[in-house]
Tab-separated table of C-alpha atoms in Angstrom:
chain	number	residue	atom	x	y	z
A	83	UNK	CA	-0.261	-1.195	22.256
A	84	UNK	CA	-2.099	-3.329	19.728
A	85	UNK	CA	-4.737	-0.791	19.275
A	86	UNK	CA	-2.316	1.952	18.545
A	87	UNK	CA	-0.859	-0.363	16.086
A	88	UNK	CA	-4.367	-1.286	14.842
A	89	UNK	CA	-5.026	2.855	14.378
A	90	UNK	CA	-1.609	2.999	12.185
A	91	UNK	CA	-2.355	0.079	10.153
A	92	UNK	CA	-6.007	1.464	9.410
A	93	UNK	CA	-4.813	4.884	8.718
A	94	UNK	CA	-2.119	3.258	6.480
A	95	UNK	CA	-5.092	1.575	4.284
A	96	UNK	CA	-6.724	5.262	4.361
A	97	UNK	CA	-3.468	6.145	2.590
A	98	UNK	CA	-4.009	3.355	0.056
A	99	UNK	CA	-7.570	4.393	-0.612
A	100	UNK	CA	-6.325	7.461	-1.177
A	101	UNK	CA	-3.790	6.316	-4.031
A	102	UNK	CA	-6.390	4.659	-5.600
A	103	UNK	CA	-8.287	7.692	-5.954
A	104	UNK	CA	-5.370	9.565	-7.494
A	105	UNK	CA	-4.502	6.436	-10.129
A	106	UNK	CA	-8.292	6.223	-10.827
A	107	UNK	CA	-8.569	10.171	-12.006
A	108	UNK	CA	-4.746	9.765	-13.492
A	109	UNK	CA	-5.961	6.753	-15.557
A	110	UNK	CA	-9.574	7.906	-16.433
A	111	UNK	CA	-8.180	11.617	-17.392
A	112	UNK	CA	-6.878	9.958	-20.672
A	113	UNK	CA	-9.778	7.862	-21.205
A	114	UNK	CA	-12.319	10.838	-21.595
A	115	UNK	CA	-9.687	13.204	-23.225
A	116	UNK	CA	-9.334	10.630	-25.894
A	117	UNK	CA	-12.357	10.941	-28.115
A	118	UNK	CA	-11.482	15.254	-28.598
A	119	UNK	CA	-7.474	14.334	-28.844
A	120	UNK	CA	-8.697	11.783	-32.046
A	121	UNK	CA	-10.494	15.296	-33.322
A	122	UNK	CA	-13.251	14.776	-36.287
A	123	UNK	CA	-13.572	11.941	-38.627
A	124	UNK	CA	-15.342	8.885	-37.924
A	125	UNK	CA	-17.831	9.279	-35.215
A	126	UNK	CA	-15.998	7.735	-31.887
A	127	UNK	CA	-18.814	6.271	-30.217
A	128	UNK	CA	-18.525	3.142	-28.238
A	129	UNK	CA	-19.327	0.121	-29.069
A	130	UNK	CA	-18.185	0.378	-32.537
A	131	UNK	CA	-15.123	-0.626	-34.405
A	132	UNK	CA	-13.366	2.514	-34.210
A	133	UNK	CA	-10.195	4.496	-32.262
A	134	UNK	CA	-11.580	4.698	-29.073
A	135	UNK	CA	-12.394	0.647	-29.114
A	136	UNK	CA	-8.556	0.053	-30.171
A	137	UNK	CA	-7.567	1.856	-27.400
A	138	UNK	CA	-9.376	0.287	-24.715
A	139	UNK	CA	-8.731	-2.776	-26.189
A	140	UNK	CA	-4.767	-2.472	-26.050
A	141	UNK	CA	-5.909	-1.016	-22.433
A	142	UNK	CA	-7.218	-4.439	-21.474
A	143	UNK	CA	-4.440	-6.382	-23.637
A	144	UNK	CA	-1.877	-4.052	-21.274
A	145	UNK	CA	-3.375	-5.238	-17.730
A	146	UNK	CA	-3.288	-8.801	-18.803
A	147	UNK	CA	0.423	-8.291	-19.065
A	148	UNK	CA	0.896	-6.049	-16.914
A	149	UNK	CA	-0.895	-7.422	-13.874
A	150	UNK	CA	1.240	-10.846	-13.558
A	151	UNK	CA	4.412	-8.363	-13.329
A	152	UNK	CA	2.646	-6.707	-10.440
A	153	UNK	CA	1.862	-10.382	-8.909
A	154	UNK	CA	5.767	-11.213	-9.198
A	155	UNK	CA	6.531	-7.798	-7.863
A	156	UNK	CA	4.218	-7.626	-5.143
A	157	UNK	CA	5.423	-11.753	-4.532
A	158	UNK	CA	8.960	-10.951	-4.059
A	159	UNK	CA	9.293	-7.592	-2.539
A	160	UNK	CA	5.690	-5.846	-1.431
A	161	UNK	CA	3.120	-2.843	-1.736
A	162	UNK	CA	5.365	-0.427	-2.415
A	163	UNK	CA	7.073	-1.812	-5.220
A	164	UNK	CA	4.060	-2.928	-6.510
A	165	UNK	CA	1.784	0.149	-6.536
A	166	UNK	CA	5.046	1.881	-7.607
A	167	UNK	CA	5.187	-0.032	-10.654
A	168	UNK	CA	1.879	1.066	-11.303
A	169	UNK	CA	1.982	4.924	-10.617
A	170	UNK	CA	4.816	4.083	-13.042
A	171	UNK	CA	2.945	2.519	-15.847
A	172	UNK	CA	0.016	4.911	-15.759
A	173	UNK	CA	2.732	8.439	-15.821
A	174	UNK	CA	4.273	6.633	-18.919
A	175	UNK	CA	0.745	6.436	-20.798
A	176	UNK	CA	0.137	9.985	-19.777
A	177	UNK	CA	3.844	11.487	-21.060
A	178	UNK	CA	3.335	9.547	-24.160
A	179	UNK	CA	-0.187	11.765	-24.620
A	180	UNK	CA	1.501	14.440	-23.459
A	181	UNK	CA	4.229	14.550	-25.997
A	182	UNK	CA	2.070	13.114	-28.803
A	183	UNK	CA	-0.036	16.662	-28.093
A	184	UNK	CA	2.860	18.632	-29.307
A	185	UNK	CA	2.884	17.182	-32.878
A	186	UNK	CA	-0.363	16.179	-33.576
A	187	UNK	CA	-2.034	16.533	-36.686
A	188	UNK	CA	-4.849	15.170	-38.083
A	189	UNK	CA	-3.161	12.249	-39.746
A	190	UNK	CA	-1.222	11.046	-36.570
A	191	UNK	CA	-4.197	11.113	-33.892
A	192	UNK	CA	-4.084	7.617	-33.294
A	193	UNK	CA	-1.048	8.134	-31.438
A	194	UNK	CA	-3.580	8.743	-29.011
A	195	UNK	CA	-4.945	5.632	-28.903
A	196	UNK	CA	-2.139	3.236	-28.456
A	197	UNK	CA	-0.559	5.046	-25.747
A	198	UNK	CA	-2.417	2.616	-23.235
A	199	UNK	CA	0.002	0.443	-24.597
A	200	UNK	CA	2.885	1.745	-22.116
A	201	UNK	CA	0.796	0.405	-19.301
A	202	UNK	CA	2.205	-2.825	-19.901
A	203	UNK	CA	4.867	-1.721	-17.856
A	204	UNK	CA	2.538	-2.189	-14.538
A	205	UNK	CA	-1.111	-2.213	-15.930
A	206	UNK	CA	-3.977	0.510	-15.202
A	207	UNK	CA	-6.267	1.821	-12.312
A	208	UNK	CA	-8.047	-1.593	-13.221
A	209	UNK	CA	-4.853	-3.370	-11.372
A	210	UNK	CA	-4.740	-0.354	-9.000
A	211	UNK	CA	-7.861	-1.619	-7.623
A	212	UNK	CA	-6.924	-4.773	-6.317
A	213	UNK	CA	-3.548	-3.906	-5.589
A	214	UNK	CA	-5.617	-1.265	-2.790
A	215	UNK	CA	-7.672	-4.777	-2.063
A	216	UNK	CA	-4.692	-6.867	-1.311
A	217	UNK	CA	-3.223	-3.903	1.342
A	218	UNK	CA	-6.218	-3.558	3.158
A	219	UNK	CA	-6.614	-7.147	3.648
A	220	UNK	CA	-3.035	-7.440	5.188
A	221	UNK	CA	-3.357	-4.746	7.267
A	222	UNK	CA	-7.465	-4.996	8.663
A	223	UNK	CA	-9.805	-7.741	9.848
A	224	UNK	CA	-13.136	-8.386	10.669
A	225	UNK	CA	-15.810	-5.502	9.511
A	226	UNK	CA	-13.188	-2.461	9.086
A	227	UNK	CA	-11.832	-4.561	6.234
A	228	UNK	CA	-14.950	-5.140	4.776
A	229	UNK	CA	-16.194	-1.607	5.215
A	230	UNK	CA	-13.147	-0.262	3.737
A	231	UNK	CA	-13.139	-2.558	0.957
A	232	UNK	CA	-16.678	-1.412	0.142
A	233	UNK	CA	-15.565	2.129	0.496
A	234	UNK	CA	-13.146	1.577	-2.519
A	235	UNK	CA	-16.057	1.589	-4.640
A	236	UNK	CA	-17.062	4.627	-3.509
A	237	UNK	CA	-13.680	5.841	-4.004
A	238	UNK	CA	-13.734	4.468	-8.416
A	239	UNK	CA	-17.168	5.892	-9.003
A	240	UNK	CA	-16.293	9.206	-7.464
A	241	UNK	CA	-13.057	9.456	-9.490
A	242	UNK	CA	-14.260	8.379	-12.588
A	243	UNK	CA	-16.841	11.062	-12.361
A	244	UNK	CA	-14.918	13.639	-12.077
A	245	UNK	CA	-12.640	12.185	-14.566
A	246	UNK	CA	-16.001	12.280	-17.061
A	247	UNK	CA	-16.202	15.863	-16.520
A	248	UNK	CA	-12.341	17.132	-16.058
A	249	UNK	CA	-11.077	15.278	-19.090
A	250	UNK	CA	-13.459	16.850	-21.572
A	251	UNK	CA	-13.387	19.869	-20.421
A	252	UNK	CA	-9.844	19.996	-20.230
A	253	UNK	CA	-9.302	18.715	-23.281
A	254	UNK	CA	-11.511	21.827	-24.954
A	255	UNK	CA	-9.456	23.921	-23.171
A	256	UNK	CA	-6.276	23.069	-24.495
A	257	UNK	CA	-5.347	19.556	-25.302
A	258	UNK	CA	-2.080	19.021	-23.397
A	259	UNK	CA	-3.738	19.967	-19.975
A	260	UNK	CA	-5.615	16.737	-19.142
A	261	UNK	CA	-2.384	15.168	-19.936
A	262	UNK	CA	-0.609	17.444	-17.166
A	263	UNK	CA	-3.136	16.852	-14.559
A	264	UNK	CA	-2.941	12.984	-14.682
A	265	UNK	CA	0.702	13.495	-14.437
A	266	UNK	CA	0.301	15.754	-11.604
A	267	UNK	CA	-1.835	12.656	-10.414
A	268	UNK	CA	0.172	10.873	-10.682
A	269	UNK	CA	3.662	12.758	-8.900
A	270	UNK	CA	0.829	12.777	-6.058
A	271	UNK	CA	0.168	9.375	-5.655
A	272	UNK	CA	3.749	8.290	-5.108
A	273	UNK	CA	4.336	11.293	-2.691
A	274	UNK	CA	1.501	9.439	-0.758
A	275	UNK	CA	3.566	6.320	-1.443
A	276	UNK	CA	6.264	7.567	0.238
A	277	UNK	CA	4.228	8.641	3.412
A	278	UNK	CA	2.837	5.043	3.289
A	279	UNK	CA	6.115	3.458	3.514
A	280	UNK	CA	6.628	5.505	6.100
A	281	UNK	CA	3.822	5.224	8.278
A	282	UNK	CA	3.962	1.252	7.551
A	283	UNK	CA	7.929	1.422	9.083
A	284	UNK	CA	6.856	3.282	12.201
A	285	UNK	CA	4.228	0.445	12.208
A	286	UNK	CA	6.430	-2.297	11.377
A	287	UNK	CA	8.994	-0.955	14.911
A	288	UNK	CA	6.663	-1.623	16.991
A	289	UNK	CA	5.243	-5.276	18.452
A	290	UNK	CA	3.168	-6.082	15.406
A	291	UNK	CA	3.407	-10.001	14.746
A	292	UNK	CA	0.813	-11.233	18.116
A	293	UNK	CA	-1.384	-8.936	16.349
A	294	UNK	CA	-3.498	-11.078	13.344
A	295	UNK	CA	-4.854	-7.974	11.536
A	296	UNK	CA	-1.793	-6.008	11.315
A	297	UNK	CA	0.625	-8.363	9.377
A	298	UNK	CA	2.839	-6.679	6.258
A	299	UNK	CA	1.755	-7.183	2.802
A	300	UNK	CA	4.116	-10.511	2.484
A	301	UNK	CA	5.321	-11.597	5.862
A	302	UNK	CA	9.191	-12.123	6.059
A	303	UNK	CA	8.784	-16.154	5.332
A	304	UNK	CA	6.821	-15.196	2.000
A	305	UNK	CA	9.273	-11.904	1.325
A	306	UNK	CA	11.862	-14.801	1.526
A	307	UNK	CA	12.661	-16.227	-1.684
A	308	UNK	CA	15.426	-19.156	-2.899
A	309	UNK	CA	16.944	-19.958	-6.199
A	310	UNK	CA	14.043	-21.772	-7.687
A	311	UNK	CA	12.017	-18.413	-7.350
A	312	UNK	CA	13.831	-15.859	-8.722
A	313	UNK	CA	12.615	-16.243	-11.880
A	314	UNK	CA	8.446	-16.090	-12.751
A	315	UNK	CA	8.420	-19.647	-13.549
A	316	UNK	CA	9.531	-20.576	-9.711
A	317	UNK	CA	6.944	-18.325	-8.689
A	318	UNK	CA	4.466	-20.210	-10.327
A	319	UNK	CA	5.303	-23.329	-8.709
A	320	UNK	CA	5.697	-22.215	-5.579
A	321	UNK	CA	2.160	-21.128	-5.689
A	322	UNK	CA	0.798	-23.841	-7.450
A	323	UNK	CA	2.273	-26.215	-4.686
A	324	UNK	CA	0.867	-23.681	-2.151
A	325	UNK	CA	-2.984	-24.085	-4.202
A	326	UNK	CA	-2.634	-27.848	-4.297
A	327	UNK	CA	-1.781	-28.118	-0.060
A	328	UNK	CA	-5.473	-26.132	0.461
A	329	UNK	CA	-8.319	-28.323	1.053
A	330	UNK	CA	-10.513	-28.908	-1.996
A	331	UNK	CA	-13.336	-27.603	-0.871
A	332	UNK	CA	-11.373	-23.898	-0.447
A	333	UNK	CA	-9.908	-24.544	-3.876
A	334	UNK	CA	-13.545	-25.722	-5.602
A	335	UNK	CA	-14.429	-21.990	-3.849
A	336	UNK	CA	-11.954	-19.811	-5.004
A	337	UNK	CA	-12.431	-21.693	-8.898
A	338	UNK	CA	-15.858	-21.072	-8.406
A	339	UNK	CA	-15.573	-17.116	-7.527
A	340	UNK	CA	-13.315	-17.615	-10.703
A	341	UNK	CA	-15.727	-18.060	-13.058
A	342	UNK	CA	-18.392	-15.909	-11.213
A	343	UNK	CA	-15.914	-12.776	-11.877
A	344	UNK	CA	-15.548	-13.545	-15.739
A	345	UNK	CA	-18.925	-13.900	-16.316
A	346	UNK	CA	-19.558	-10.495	-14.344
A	347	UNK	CA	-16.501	-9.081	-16.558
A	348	UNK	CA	-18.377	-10.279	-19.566
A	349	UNK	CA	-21.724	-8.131	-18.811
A	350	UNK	CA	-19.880	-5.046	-17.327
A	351	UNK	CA	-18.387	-4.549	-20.983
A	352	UNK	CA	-21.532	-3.377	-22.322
A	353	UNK	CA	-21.531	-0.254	-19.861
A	354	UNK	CA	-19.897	2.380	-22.498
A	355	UNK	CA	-22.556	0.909	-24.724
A	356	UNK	CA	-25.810	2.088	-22.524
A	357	UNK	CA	-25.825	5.929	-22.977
A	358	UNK	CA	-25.850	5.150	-26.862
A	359	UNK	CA	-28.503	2.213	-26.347
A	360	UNK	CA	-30.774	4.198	-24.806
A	361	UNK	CA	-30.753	7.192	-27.067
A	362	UNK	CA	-31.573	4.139	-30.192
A	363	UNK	CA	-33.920	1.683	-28.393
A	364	UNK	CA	-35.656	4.440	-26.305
A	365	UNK	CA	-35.661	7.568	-28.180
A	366	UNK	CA	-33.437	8.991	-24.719
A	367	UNK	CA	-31.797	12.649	-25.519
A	368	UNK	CA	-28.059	13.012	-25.249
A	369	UNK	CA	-29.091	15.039	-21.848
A	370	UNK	CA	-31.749	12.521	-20.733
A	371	UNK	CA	-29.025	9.525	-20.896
A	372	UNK	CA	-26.908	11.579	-18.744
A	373	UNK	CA	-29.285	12.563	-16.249
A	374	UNK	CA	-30.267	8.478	-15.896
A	375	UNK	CA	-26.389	7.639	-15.460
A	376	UNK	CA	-26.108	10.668	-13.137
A	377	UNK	CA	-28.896	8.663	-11.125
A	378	UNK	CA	-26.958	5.314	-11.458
A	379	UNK	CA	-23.831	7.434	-9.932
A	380	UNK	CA	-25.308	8.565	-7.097
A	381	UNK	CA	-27.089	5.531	-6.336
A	382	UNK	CA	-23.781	3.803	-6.600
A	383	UNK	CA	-22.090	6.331	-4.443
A	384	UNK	CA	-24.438	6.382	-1.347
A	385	UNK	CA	-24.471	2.254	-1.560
A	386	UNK	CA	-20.951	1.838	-1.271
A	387	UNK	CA	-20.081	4.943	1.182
A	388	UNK	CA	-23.182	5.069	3.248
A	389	UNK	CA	-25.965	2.270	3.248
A	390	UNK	CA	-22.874	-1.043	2.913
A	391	UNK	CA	-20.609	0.082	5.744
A	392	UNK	CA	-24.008	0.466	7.888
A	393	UNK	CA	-25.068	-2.750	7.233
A	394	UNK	CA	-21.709	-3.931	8.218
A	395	UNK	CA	-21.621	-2.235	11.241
A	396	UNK	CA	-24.669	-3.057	12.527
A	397	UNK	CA	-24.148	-7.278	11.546
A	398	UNK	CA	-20.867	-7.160	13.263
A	399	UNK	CA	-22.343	-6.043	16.741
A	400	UNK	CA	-23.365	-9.695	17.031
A	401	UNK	CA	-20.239	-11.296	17.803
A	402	UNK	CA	-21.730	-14.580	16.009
A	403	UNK	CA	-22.391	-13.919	12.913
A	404	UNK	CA	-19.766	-13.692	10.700
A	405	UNK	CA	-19.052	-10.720	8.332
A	406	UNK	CA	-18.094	-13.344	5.175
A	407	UNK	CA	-21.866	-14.767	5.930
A	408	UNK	CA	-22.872	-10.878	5.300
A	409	UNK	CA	-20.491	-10.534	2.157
A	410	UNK	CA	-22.439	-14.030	0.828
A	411	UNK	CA	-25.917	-12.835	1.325
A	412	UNK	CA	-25.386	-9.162	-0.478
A	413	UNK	CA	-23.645	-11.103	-2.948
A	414	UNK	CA	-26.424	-13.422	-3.786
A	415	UNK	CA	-29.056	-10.514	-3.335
A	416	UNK	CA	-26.929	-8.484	-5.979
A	417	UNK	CA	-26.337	-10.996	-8.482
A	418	UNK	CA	-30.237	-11.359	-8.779
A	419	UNK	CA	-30.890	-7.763	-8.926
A	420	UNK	CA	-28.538	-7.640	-11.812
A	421	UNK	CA	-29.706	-9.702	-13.329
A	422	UNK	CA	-33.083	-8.438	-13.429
A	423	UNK	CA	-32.050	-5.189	-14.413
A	424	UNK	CA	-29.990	-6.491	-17.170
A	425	UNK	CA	-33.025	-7.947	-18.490
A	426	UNK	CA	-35.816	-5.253	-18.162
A	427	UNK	CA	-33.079	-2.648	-19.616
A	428	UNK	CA	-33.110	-5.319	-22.689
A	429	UNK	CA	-37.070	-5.258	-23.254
A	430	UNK	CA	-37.544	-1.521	-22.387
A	431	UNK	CA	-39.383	0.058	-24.851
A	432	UNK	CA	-40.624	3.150	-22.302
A	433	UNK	CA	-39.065	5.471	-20.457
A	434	UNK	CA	-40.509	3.955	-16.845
A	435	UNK	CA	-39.505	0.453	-17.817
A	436	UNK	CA	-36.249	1.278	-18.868
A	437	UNK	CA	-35.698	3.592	-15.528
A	438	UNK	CA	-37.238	0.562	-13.369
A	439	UNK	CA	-34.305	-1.767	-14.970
A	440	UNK	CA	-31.770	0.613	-14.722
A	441	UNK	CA	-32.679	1.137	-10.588
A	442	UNK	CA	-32.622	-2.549	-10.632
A	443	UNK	CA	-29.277	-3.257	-11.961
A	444	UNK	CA	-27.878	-0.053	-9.981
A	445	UNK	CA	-28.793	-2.385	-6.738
A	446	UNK	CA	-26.763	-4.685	-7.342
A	447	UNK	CA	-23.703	-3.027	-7.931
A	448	UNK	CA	-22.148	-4.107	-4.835
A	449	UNK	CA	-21.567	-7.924	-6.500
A	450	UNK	CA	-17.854	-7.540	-7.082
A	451	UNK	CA	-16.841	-5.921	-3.705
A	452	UNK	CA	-18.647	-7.923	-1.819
A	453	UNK	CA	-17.408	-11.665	-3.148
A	454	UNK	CA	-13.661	-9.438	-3.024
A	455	UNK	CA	-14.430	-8.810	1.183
A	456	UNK	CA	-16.259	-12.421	1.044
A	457	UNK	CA	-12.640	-13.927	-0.353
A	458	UNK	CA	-10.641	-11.853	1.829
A	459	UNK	CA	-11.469	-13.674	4.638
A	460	UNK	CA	-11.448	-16.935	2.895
A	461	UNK	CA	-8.455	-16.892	0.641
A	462	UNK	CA	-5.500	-18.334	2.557
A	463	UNK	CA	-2.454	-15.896	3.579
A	464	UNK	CA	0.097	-17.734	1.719
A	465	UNK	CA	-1.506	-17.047	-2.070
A	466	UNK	CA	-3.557	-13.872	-1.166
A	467	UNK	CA	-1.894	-11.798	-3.947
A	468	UNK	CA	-1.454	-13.865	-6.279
A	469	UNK	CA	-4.911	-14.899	-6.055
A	470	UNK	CA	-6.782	-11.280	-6.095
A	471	UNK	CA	-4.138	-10.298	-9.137
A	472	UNK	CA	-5.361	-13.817	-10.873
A	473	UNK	CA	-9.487	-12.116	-10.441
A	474	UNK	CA	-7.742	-8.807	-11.864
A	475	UNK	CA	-6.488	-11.036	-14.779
A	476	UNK	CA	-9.802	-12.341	-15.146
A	477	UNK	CA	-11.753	-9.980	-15.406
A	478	UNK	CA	-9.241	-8.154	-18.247
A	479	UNK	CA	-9.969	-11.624	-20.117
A	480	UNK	CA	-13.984	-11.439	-19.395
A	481	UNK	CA	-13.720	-7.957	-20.755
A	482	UNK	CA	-11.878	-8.772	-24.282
A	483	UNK	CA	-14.858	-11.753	-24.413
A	484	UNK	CA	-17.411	-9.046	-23.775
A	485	UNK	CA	-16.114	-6.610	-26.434
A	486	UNK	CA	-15.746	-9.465	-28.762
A	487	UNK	CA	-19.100	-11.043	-28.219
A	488	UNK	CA	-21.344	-8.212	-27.168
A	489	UNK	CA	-20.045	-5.200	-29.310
A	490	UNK	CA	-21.296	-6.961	-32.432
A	491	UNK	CA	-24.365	-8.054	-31.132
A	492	UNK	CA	-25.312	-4.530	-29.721
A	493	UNK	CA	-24.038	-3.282	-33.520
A	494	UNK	CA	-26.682	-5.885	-34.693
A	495	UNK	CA	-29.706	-5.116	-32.779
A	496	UNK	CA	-28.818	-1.417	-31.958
A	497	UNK	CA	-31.916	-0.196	-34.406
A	498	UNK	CA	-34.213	-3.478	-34.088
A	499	UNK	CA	-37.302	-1.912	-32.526
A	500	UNK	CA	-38.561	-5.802	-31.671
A	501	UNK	CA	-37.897	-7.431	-28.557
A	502	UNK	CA	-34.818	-8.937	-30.350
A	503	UNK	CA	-33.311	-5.371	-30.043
A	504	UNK	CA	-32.464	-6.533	-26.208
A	505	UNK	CA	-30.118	-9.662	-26.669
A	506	UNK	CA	-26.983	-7.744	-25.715
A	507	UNK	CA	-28.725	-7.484	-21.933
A	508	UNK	CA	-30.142	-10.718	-22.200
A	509	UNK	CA	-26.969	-12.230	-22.473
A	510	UNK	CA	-25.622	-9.778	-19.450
A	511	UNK	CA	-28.605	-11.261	-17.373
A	512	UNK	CA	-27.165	-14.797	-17.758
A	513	UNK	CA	-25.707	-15.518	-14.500
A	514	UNK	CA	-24.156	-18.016	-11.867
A	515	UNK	CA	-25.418	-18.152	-8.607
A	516	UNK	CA	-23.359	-18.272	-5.435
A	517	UNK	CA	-23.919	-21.076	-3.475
A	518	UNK	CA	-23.483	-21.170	0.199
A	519	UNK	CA	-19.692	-20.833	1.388
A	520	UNK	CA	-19.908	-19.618	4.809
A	521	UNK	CA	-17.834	-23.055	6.250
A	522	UNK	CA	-15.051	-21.859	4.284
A	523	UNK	CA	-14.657	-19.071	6.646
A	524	UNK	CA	-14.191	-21.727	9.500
């Protein structure tokens, strides 16, 4: 019985990943129809003070609003409300599109760019992410969490791909159809909701509480609420009395990851700006800058779908070593390689130095994920969502500080053919190590 309960818990994360993968292509549809629905004027390219940047500024401005209402919702009632709320939030920004197609003129196209706005309702794929985190955690252990966990990474890069080239393309066609298909998206996405729920009740009849890796989302003592948590403000101090009963080394940990995912945040804000970096610094073509991120792509791909959940696999044949230990080590190993990318993309001034830093930085792209599958096993039960919606939060925050910090440096040095010309990645190569946590996981 517990494996057959283990099987429908697993395939019930498979579901998750799968909703992820719809909200991902809903949200990223808009994204890249955005620079053809603002039509000509000034030049829309990123990094610069212009439409686009508006918009994915009130984007980030949306998830940090959005994402404690998904915290409360997820506290008080559980994944399906939650990731309801969402599918919710991301349709809204897509009707608004939609119906801002049918008078648009010239004069009006940034109507466009504040309909991100409406995902303050329930935030944006960014959320969706850790939302997909938080169910697979609850409902896996040991190295199927982690490998699934990796696989979500797989999962973003794939759909933002194919957003790249569906939302364009779309968009030339006629303008209102990208708006349809993330719509259609998103109708999907709670259809799989609804076989979720389902497939988590059929779960939920049978003998599931012995079993460790097959609890709900919020288990009925959490789903339980009194008076002095109906309202956020409870909810806060329920969970800050819940942070303050851990032991202070788990809390110095968890602060620690903190500050580890804003800095990250920080540096991943200058990825819109590489394409156009490149093409300055480098004297890349249009077609050459695409065929290098094409590279990144599939490198990222095959690490998080293929060469991660190996390594997993093959570490958790040895009953004694722990898969968090794992999570530390390819955390440490990425941060480095980062790093190191970061800063030979900075002081390329060839083609093979710039494609050496590039691999580089492409390695370690499995930072994030991992210190996420290092934290699910770490982070206590009682404030697991609230805590992986609190690293959402953060990084929205570290990306604001990025665009405000790095999008006027890049705009500085952009055309300074010196060595100077690479402080943007210098700065991105600035980064805290992870220390050893592994007797956290005790």
């Amino acid at each position: 019985m517990p494996n057959s309960i283990g099987v429908k818990y697993g395939a019930s994360s498979l579901q998750a990943v799968v909703i992820l993968a719809l909200l991902t292509l809903a949200d990223n549809i808009l994204t890249n129809a955005l620079p053809i629905a603002l039509g000509p004027g000034l030049p829309q390219t990123p990094g610069f003070w212009n439409l686009t940047t508006t918009a994915l500024i009130l984007s980030v401005v949306s998830d940090l609003i959005g994402q404690p209402i998904l915290a409360y919702t997820a506290y008080h009632y559980n994944f399906r409300h939650a990731i309801t709320l969402n599918i919710l939030s991301i349709a809204t920004a897509a009707v608004f599109s939609l119906v801002s197609s049918f008078w648009w003129t010239n004069g009006l196209a940034w109507t466009f760019a504040i309909a991100s706005a409406f995902k303050i309702i329930g935030s944006g794929s960014h959320a969706t992410i850790f939302l997909t985190i938080i169910g697979i955690r609850d409902k896996t252990s040991g190295s199927l969490r982690t490998c699934l966990i990796y696989t979500t990474g797989a999962v973003v890069v794939l759909s933002q791909t194919i957003a790249a080239s569906v939302g364009p393309f779309l968009a030339t066609q006629s303008l209102v159809l990208p708006y349809i298909f993330s719509i259609i998206c998103c109708f999907l996405a709670a259809f799989v909701v609804n076989v979720y729920v389902t497939a988590e009740d059929l779960a939920n009849g049978c003998e599931w509480a012995s079993d460790a890796c097959t609890q709900p989302l919020l288990s009925p003592p959490v789903a339980s609420y009194d008076a002095s948590s109906v309202i956020p403000l409870g909810m806060i101090r329920t969970y800050s009395n819940r942070w303050q009963s851990k032991p202070s080394t788990t809390r110095r940990v968890l602060k620690l990851l903190g500050l580890v995912f804003l800095l990250a945040a920080i540096a991943k804000a200058t990825r819109p700006l590489f394409i156009t970096y490149i093409q300055h610094r480098v004297g890349i073509t249009p077609s050459e800058a695409s065929s290098l991120w094409l590279i990144r792509t599939i490198m990222s791909l095959v690490t998080f779908s293929t060469f991660l959940p190996t390594v997993v696999t093959l570490w958790s044949k040895n009953p004694s070593r722990p898969t968090g230990t794992l999570n530390l080590y390819i955390a440490k190993i990425s941060i480095v390689l980062l790093s190191l990318g970061a800063i030979l993309i900075g002081v390329a001034r060839t083609r093979p130095v710039l494609v050496s830093g590039l691999v580089i930085n492409t390695l370690g792209v499995a930072t994030d994920l991992a210190l996420l599958s290092f934290a699910a096993d770490a982070v206590p039960e009682s404030i697991a969502s609230f805590f992986f919606m609190t690293i959402a939060s953060i990084e929205s925050a570290g990306t604001l500080i990025g665009i405000a910090v790095l999008y006027p440096l890049y705009q500085m040095f952009l055309d300074d053919n010196t060595l100077l010309g690479g402080i943007p990645y210098y700065v991105c190569g600035v980064r805290i190590p992870v220390p050893s946590f592994t007797h956290v996981l005790n």
